[in-house]
PDB file of C-alpha atoms in Angstrom:
ATOM      1  CA  UNK P   1     108.413 129.074 142.681  1.00  0.00           C
ATOM      2  CA  UNK P   2     104.964 130.037 141.534  1.00  0.00           C
ATOM      3  CA  UNK P   3     103.416 133.092 143.427  1.00  0.00           C
ATOM      4  CA  UNK P   4      99.809 133.076 144.490  1.00  0.00           C
ATOM      5  CA  UNK P   5      98.926 135.451 141.822  1.00  0.00           C
ATOM      6  CA  UNK P   6     100.356 133.404 139.077  1.00  0.00           C
ATOM      7  CA  UNK P   7      98.720 130.257 140.658  1.00  0.00           C
ATOM      8  CA  UNK P   8      95.153 131.939 140.950  1.00  0.00           C
ATOM      9  CA  UNK P   9      95.505 133.166 137.312  1.00  0.00           C
ATOM     10  CA  UNK P  10      96.051 129.630 136.106  1.00  0.00           C
ATOM     11  CA  UNK P  11      92.620 128.045 136.287  1.00  0.00           C
ATOM     12  CA  UNK P  12      92.341 125.802 133.247  1.00  0.00           C
ATOM     13  CA  UNK P  13      92.327 122.013 133.257  1.00  0.00           C
ATOM     14  CA  UNK P  14      95.969 121.899 131.175  1.00  0.00           C
ATOM     15  CA  UNK P  15      97.568 124.534 133.416  1.00  0.00           C
ATOM     16  CA  UNK P  16     101.227 123.578 134.349  1.00  0.00           C
ATOM     17  CA  UNK P  17     103.175 125.474 136.774  1.00  0.00           C
ATOM     18  CA  UNK P  18     106.562 124.563 135.217  1.00  0.00           C
ATOM     19  CA  UNK P  19     108.719 121.821 133.563  1.00  0.00           C
ATOM     20  CA  UNK P  20     108.742 119.718 136.612  1.00  0.00           C
ATOM     21  CA  UNK P  21     105.098 119.305 136.601  1.00  0.00           C
ATOM     22  CA  UNK P  22     104.803 118.485 132.874  1.00  0.00           C
ATOM     23  CA  UNK P  23     107.430 115.861 133.154  1.00  0.00           C
ATOM     24  CA  UNK P  24     106.201 114.286 136.081  1.00  0.00           C
ATOM     25  CA  UNK P  25     102.500 114.291 134.804  1.00  0.00           C
ATOM     26  CA  UNK P  26     103.194 113.104 131.202  1.00  0.00           C
ATOM     27  CA  UNK P  27     101.631 110.043 130.258  1.00  0.00           C
ATOM     28  CA  UNK P  28     103.636 106.448 130.276  1.00  0.00           C
ATOM     29  CA  UNK P  29     102.624 106.175 126.551  1.00  0.00           C
ATOM     30  CA  UNK P  30     103.980 109.441 126.109  1.00  0.00           C
ATOM     31  CA  UNK P  31     107.340 108.409 127.495  1.00  0.00           C
ATOM     32  CA  UNK P  32     107.286 105.319 125.340  1.00  0.00           C
ATOM     33  CA  UNK P  33     106.325 106.924 122.126  1.00  0.00           C
ATOM     34  CA  UNK P  34     108.890 109.786 122.777  1.00  0.00           C
ATOM     35  CA  UNK P  35     111.621 107.345 123.243  1.00  0.00           C
ATOM     36  CA  UNK P  36     110.607 105.264 120.007  1.00  0.00           C
ATOM     37  CA  UNK P  37     110.632 108.280 118.089  1.00  0.00           C
ATOM     38  CA  UNK P  38     114.073 109.592 119.438  1.00  0.00           C
ATOM     39  CA  UNK P  39     115.648 106.038 118.901  1.00  0.00           C
ATOM     40  CA  UNK P  40     114.486 105.952 115.259  1.00  0.00           C
ATOM     41  CA  UNK P  41     115.265 109.748 114.774  1.00  0.00           C
ATOM     42  CA  UNK P  42     118.769 109.746 116.162  1.00  0.00           C
ATOM     43  CA  UNK P  43     119.626 106.379 114.227  1.00  0.00           C
ATOM     44  CA  UNK P  44     118.546 107.940 110.821  1.00  0.00           C
ATOM     45  CA  UNK P  45     120.456 111.002 111.453  1.00  0.00           C
ATOM     46  CA  UNK P  46     123.514 108.933 112.411  1.00  0.00           C
ATOM     47  CA  UNK P  47     123.343 106.961 109.233  1.00  0.00           C
ATOM     48  CA  UNK P  48     122.763 110.258 107.165  1.00  0.00           C
ATOM     49  CA  UNK P  49     125.726 111.793 108.808  1.00  0.00           C
ATOM     50  CA  UNK P  50     127.787 108.781 108.108  1.00  0.00           C
ATOM     51  CA  UNK P  51     126.801 108.655 104.466  1.00  0.00           C
ATOM     52  CA  UNK P  52     127.302 112.203 103.959  1.00  0.00           C
ATOM     53  CA  UNK P  53     130.972 111.783 105.516  1.00  0.00           C
ATOM     54  CA  UNK P  54     131.729 108.736 103.337  1.00  0.00           C
ATOM     55  CA  UNK P  55     130.000 109.841 100.220  1.00  0.00           C
ATOM     56  CA  UNK P  56     131.972 113.385 100.097  1.00  0.00           C
ATOM     57  CA  UNK P  57     135.568 111.544 100.654  1.00  0.00           C
ATOM     58  CA  UNK P  58     134.567 108.727  98.442  1.00  0.00           C
ATOM     59  CA  UNK P  59     133.684 111.214  95.437  1.00  0.00           C
ATOM     60  CA  UNK P  60     136.701 113.342  96.053  1.00  0.00           C
ATOM     61  CA  UNK P  61     138.855 110.362  96.258  1.00  0.00           C
ATOM     62  CA  UNK P  62     137.343 108.665  93.163  1.00  0.00           C
ATOM     63  CA  UNK P  63     138.469 111.692  91.196  1.00  0.00           C
ATOM     64  CA  UNK P  64     142.248 110.567  91.545  1.00  0.00           C
ATOM     65  CA  UNK P  65     141.652 106.580  91.365  1.00  0.00           C
ATOM     66  CA  UNK P  66     138.321 105.672  89.788  1.00  0.00           C
ATOM     67  CA  UNK P  67     138.925 102.107  90.900  1.00  0.00           C
ATOM     68  CA  UNK P  68     137.733 102.558  94.201  1.00  0.00           C
ATOM     69  CA  UNK P  69     134.064 103.443  93.410  1.00  0.00           C
ATOM     70  CA  UNK P  70     132.519 100.368  93.728  1.00  0.00           C
ATOM     71  CA  UNK P  71     134.350  98.548  96.590  1.00  0.00           C
ATOM     72  CA  UNK P  72     134.155 101.458  98.910  1.00  0.00           C
ATOM     73  CA  UNK P  73     130.411 101.525  98.747  1.00  0.00           C
ATOM     74  CA  UNK P  74     130.509  98.949 101.580  1.00  0.00           C
ATOM     75  CA  UNK P  75     131.330 101.937 103.928  1.00  0.00           C
ATOM     76  CA  UNK P  76     127.709 103.313 102.805  1.00  0.00           C
ATOM     77  CA  UNK P  77     126.209  99.882 103.461  1.00  0.00           C
ATOM     78  CA  UNK P  78     127.852  99.915 107.072  1.00  0.00           C
ATOM     79  CA  UNK P  79     126.502 103.380 107.759  1.00  0.00           C
ATOM     80  CA  UNK P  80     122.904 102.517 106.461  1.00  0.00           C
ATOM     81  CA  UNK P  81     122.690  99.395 108.917  1.00  0.00           C
ATOM     82  CA  UNK P  82     122.914 101.853 111.760  1.00  0.00           C
ATOM     83  CA  UNK P  83     119.548 103.077 110.725  1.00  0.00           C
ATOM     84  CA  UNK P  84     118.276  99.541 110.041  1.00  0.00           C
ATOM     85  CA  UNK P  85     119.070  98.694 113.608  1.00  0.00           C
ATOM     86  CA  UNK P  86     117.032 101.805 114.549  1.00  0.00           C
ATOM     87  CA  UNK P  87     114.128 100.737 112.680  1.00  0.00           C
ATOM     88  CA  UNK P  88     114.345  97.014 114.204  1.00  0.00           C
ATOM     89  CA  UNK P  89     114.378  98.536 117.916  1.00  0.00           C
ATOM     90  CA  UNK P  90     111.447 100.645 117.010  1.00  0.00           C
ATOM     91  CA  UNK P  91     109.548  97.588 115.948  1.00  0.00           C
ATOM     92  CA  UNK P  92     110.266  95.805 119.181  1.00  0.00           C
ATOM     93  CA  UNK P  93     109.469  98.704 121.202  1.00  0.00           C
ATOM     94  CA  UNK P  94     106.105  99.289 119.601  1.00  0.00           C
ATOM     95  CA  UNK P  95     105.100  95.746 120.250  1.00  0.00           C
ATOM     96  CA  UNK P  96     105.708  96.358 123.876  1.00  0.00           C
ATOM     97  CA  UNK P  97     103.240  99.505 123.912  1.00  0.00           C
ATOM     98  CA  UNK P  98      99.638  98.298 124.118  1.00  0.00           C
ATOM     99  CA  UNK P  99      96.767 100.676 123.064  1.00  0.00           C
ATOM    100  CA  UNK P 100      95.491 103.302 125.359  1.00  0.00           C
ATOM    101  CA  UNK P 101      91.739 101.938 125.432  1.00  0.00           C
ATOM    102  CA  UNK P 102      93.107  98.998 127.752  1.00  0.00           C
ATOM    103  CA  UNK P 103      94.423 101.473 130.239  1.00  0.00           C
ATOM    104  CA  UNK P 104      91.251 103.276 130.447  1.00  0.00           C
ATOM    105  CA  UNK P 105      89.572 100.184 131.813  1.00  0.00           C
ATOM    106  CA  UNK P 106      92.271  99.073 134.511  1.00  0.00           C
ATOM    107  CA  UNK P 107      91.282  97.579 137.652  1.00  0.00           C
ATOM    108  CA  UNK P 108      91.318  99.344 141.024  1.00  0.00           C
ATOM    109  CA  UNK P 109      94.213  97.186 142.275  1.00  0.00           C
ATOM    110  CA  UNK P 110      96.601  98.010 139.099  1.00  0.00           C
ATOM    111  CA  UNK P 111     100.044  98.955 140.045  1.00  0.00           C
ATOM    112  CA  UNK P 112     100.610 102.389 138.500  1.00  0.00           C
ATOM    113  CA  UNK P 113     104.278 102.056 139.445  1.00  0.00           C
ATOM    114  CA  UNK P 114     104.672  99.373 136.840  1.00  0.00           C
ATOM    115  CA  UNK P 115     102.797 101.221 134.314  1.00  0.00           C
ATOM    116  CA  UNK P 116     105.171 104.371 134.758  1.00  0.00           C
ATOM    117  CA  UNK P 117     108.154 101.937 134.858  1.00  0.00           C
ATOM    118  CA  UNK P 118     107.180 100.616 131.563  1.00  0.00           C
ATOM    119  CA  UNK P 119     106.871 104.068 129.804  1.00  0.00           C
ATOM    120  CA  UNK P 120     110.233 104.972 131.246  1.00  0.00           C
ATOM    121  CA  UNK P 121     111.976 101.659 130.303  1.00  0.00           C
ATOM    122  CA  UNK P 122     110.766 101.995 126.684  1.00  0.00           C
ATOM    123  CA  UNK P 123     111.988 105.868 126.717  1.00  0.00           C
ATOM    124  CA  UNK P 124     115.237 105.008 128.184  1.00  0.00           C
ATOM    125  CA  UNK P 125     115.702 102.320 125.548  1.00  0.00           C
ATOM    126  CA  UNK P 126     115.090 104.201 122.639  1.00  0.00           C
ATOM    127  CA  UNK P 127     116.998 107.154 123.984  1.00  0.00           C
ATOM    128  CA  UNK P 128     120.214 104.672 124.657  1.00  0.00           C
ATOM    129  CA  UNK P 129     119.857 103.170 121.046  1.00  0.00           C
ATOM    130  CA  UNK P 130     119.407 106.313 119.357  1.00  0.00           C
ATOM    131  CA  UNK P 131     122.250 107.918 120.841  1.00  0.00           C
ATOM    132  CA  UNK P 132     124.495 104.847 120.256  1.00  0.00           C
ATOM    133  CA  UNK P 133     123.517 104.660 116.631  1.00  0.00           C
ATOM    134  CA  UNK P 134     123.995 108.206 116.145  1.00  0.00           C
ATOM    135  CA  UNK P 135     127.462 107.933 117.351  1.00  0.00           C
ATOM    136  CA  UNK P 136     128.229 104.504 115.537  1.00  0.00           C
ATOM    137  CA  UNK P 137     126.940 106.265 112.354  1.00  0.00           C
ATOM    138  CA  UNK P 138     129.366 109.118 112.542  1.00  0.00           C
ATOM    139  CA  UNK P 139     132.412 106.922 113.334  1.00  0.00           C
ATOM    140  CA  UNK P 140     131.496 104.522 110.644  1.00  0.00           C
ATOM    141  CA  UNK P 141     131.386 107.704 108.320  1.00  0.00           C
ATOM    142  CA  UNK P 142     134.643 108.872 109.517  1.00  0.00           C
ATOM    143  CA  UNK P 143     136.371 105.456 109.294  1.00  0.00           C
ATOM    144  CA  UNK P 144     134.586 104.989 105.671  1.00  0.00           C
ATOM    145  CA  UNK P 145     135.988 108.256 104.516  1.00  0.00           C
ATOM    146  CA  UNK P 146     139.427 107.479 105.784  1.00  0.00           C
ATOM    147  CA  UNK P 147     139.089 104.010 104.033  1.00  0.00           C
ATOM    148  CA  UNK P 148     138.333 105.790 100.611  1.00  0.00           C
ATOM    149  CA  UNK P 149     141.143 108.429 101.069  1.00  0.00           C
ATOM    150  CA  UNK P 150     143.825 105.631 102.120  1.00  0.00           C
ATOM    151  CA  UNK P 151     142.445 103.110  99.429  1.00  0.00           C
ATOM    152  CA  UNK P 152     143.124 106.041  96.681  1.00  0.00           C
ATOM    153  CA  UNK P 153     146.513 106.077  97.930  1.00  0.00           C
ATOM    154  CA  UNK P 154     147.496 102.635  98.398  1.00  0.00           C
ATOM    155  CA  UNK P 155     144.986  99.655  97.765  1.00  0.00           C
ATOM    156  CA  UNK P 156     146.586  97.140 100.438  1.00  0.00           C
ATOM    157  CA  UNK P 157     145.437  99.740 103.259  1.00  0.00           C
ATOM    158  CA  UNK P 158     141.593  98.834 102.203  1.00  0.00           C
ATOM    159  CA  UNK P 159     141.171  95.608 104.252  1.00  0.00           C
ATOM    160  CA  UNK P 160     143.235  97.107 107.190  1.00  0.00           C
ATOM    161  CA  UNK P 161     140.887 100.023 107.722  1.00  0.00           C
ATOM    162  CA  UNK P 162     137.659  98.247 106.739  1.00  0.00           C
ATOM    163  CA  UNK P 163     138.355  96.043 109.963  1.00  0.00           C
ATOM    164  CA  UNK P 164     138.344  99.428 111.894  1.00  0.00           C
ATOM    165  CA  UNK P 165     135.070 100.440 110.374  1.00  0.00           C
ATOM    166  CA  UNK P 166     133.744  97.031 111.022  1.00  0.00           C
ATOM    167  CA  UNK P 167     134.459  97.570 114.929  1.00  0.00           C
ATOM    168  CA  UNK P 168     132.713 100.999 114.647  1.00  0.00           C
ATOM    169  CA  UNK P 169     129.529  99.503 113.141  1.00  0.00           C
ATOM    170  CA  UNK P 170     129.612  97.094 116.055  1.00  0.00           C
ATOM    171  CA  UNK P 171     128.815  99.823 118.416  1.00  0.00           C
ATOM    172  CA  UNK P 172     125.252  99.795 116.808  1.00  0.00           C
ATOM    173  CA  UNK P 173     124.946  96.063 117.617  1.00  0.00           C
ATOM    174  CA  UNK P 174     125.982  96.432 121.149  1.00  0.00           C
ATOM    175  CA  UNK P 175     123.709  99.468 121.589  1.00  0.00           C
ATOM    176  CA  UNK P 176     120.375  97.509 120.345  1.00  0.00           C
ATOM    177  CA  UNK P 177     121.318  94.710 122.653  1.00  0.00           C
ATOM    178  CA  UNK P 178     121.545  97.136 125.578  1.00  0.00           C
ATOM    179  CA  UNK P 179     118.283  98.626 124.310  1.00  0.00           C
ATOM    180  CA  UNK P 180     116.555  95.212 124.411  1.00  0.00           C
ATOM    181  CA  UNK P 181     117.777  94.517 127.710  1.00  0.00           C
ATOM    182  CA  UNK P 182     116.622  97.751 129.055  1.00  0.00           C
ATOM    183  CA  UNK P 183     113.076  97.394 128.035  1.00  0.00           C
ATOM    184  CA  UNK P 184     112.899  93.810 128.744  1.00  0.00           C
ATOM    185  CA  UNK P 185     110.635  94.070 132.069  1.00  0.00           C
ATOM    186  CA  UNK P 186     108.496  96.991 130.057  1.00  0.00           C
ATOM    187  CA  UNK P 187     104.960  95.751 130.705  1.00  0.00           C
ATOM    188  CA  UNK P 188     101.958  97.897 129.646  1.00  0.00           C
ATOM    189  CA  UNK P 189      98.551  96.936 130.882  1.00  0.00           C
ATOM    190  CA  UNK P 190      97.069  94.224 128.722  1.00  0.00           C
ATOM    191  CA  UNK P 191      93.830  93.543 130.236  1.00  0.00           C
TER     192      UNK P 191
END
């Protein structure tokens, strides 16, 4: 709670009394762009983390069995796909967010609830895809490192573990489908 003395000291236009006021008074465009940034950022971090896990194991295992270097690069490609899915979703979501100049000239009967719903929908879509791609990138990296180490020991295990890696990569596809569904009804003002 804010005391009367604290409220009296806060006289500026941008004075906020707490996080509740900050989060409830944030622009729908802010929510939308924040979700797009989180989705893209988490997707790239997931891909980088997976590439780091796979690359470290691949480099170490290639010392013992140099033959695995080229065929295990498929694991790195699967990790990079999670970042590409994040970029695809960011492009889709950016097409939903219209320019702010249009919002300044809204008619008096415009539904602000729909405006905020659009911001929240784009935010939740970006957040869910970003977290899904983060988890998928890490799981593909772990499966890729296991694939490299197992292939160095026994070449017949490569295809078997690669199937597990494909299933880990499919999490990203499920995430982007859910993100598209979440943002499907996000309508920012256009007139």
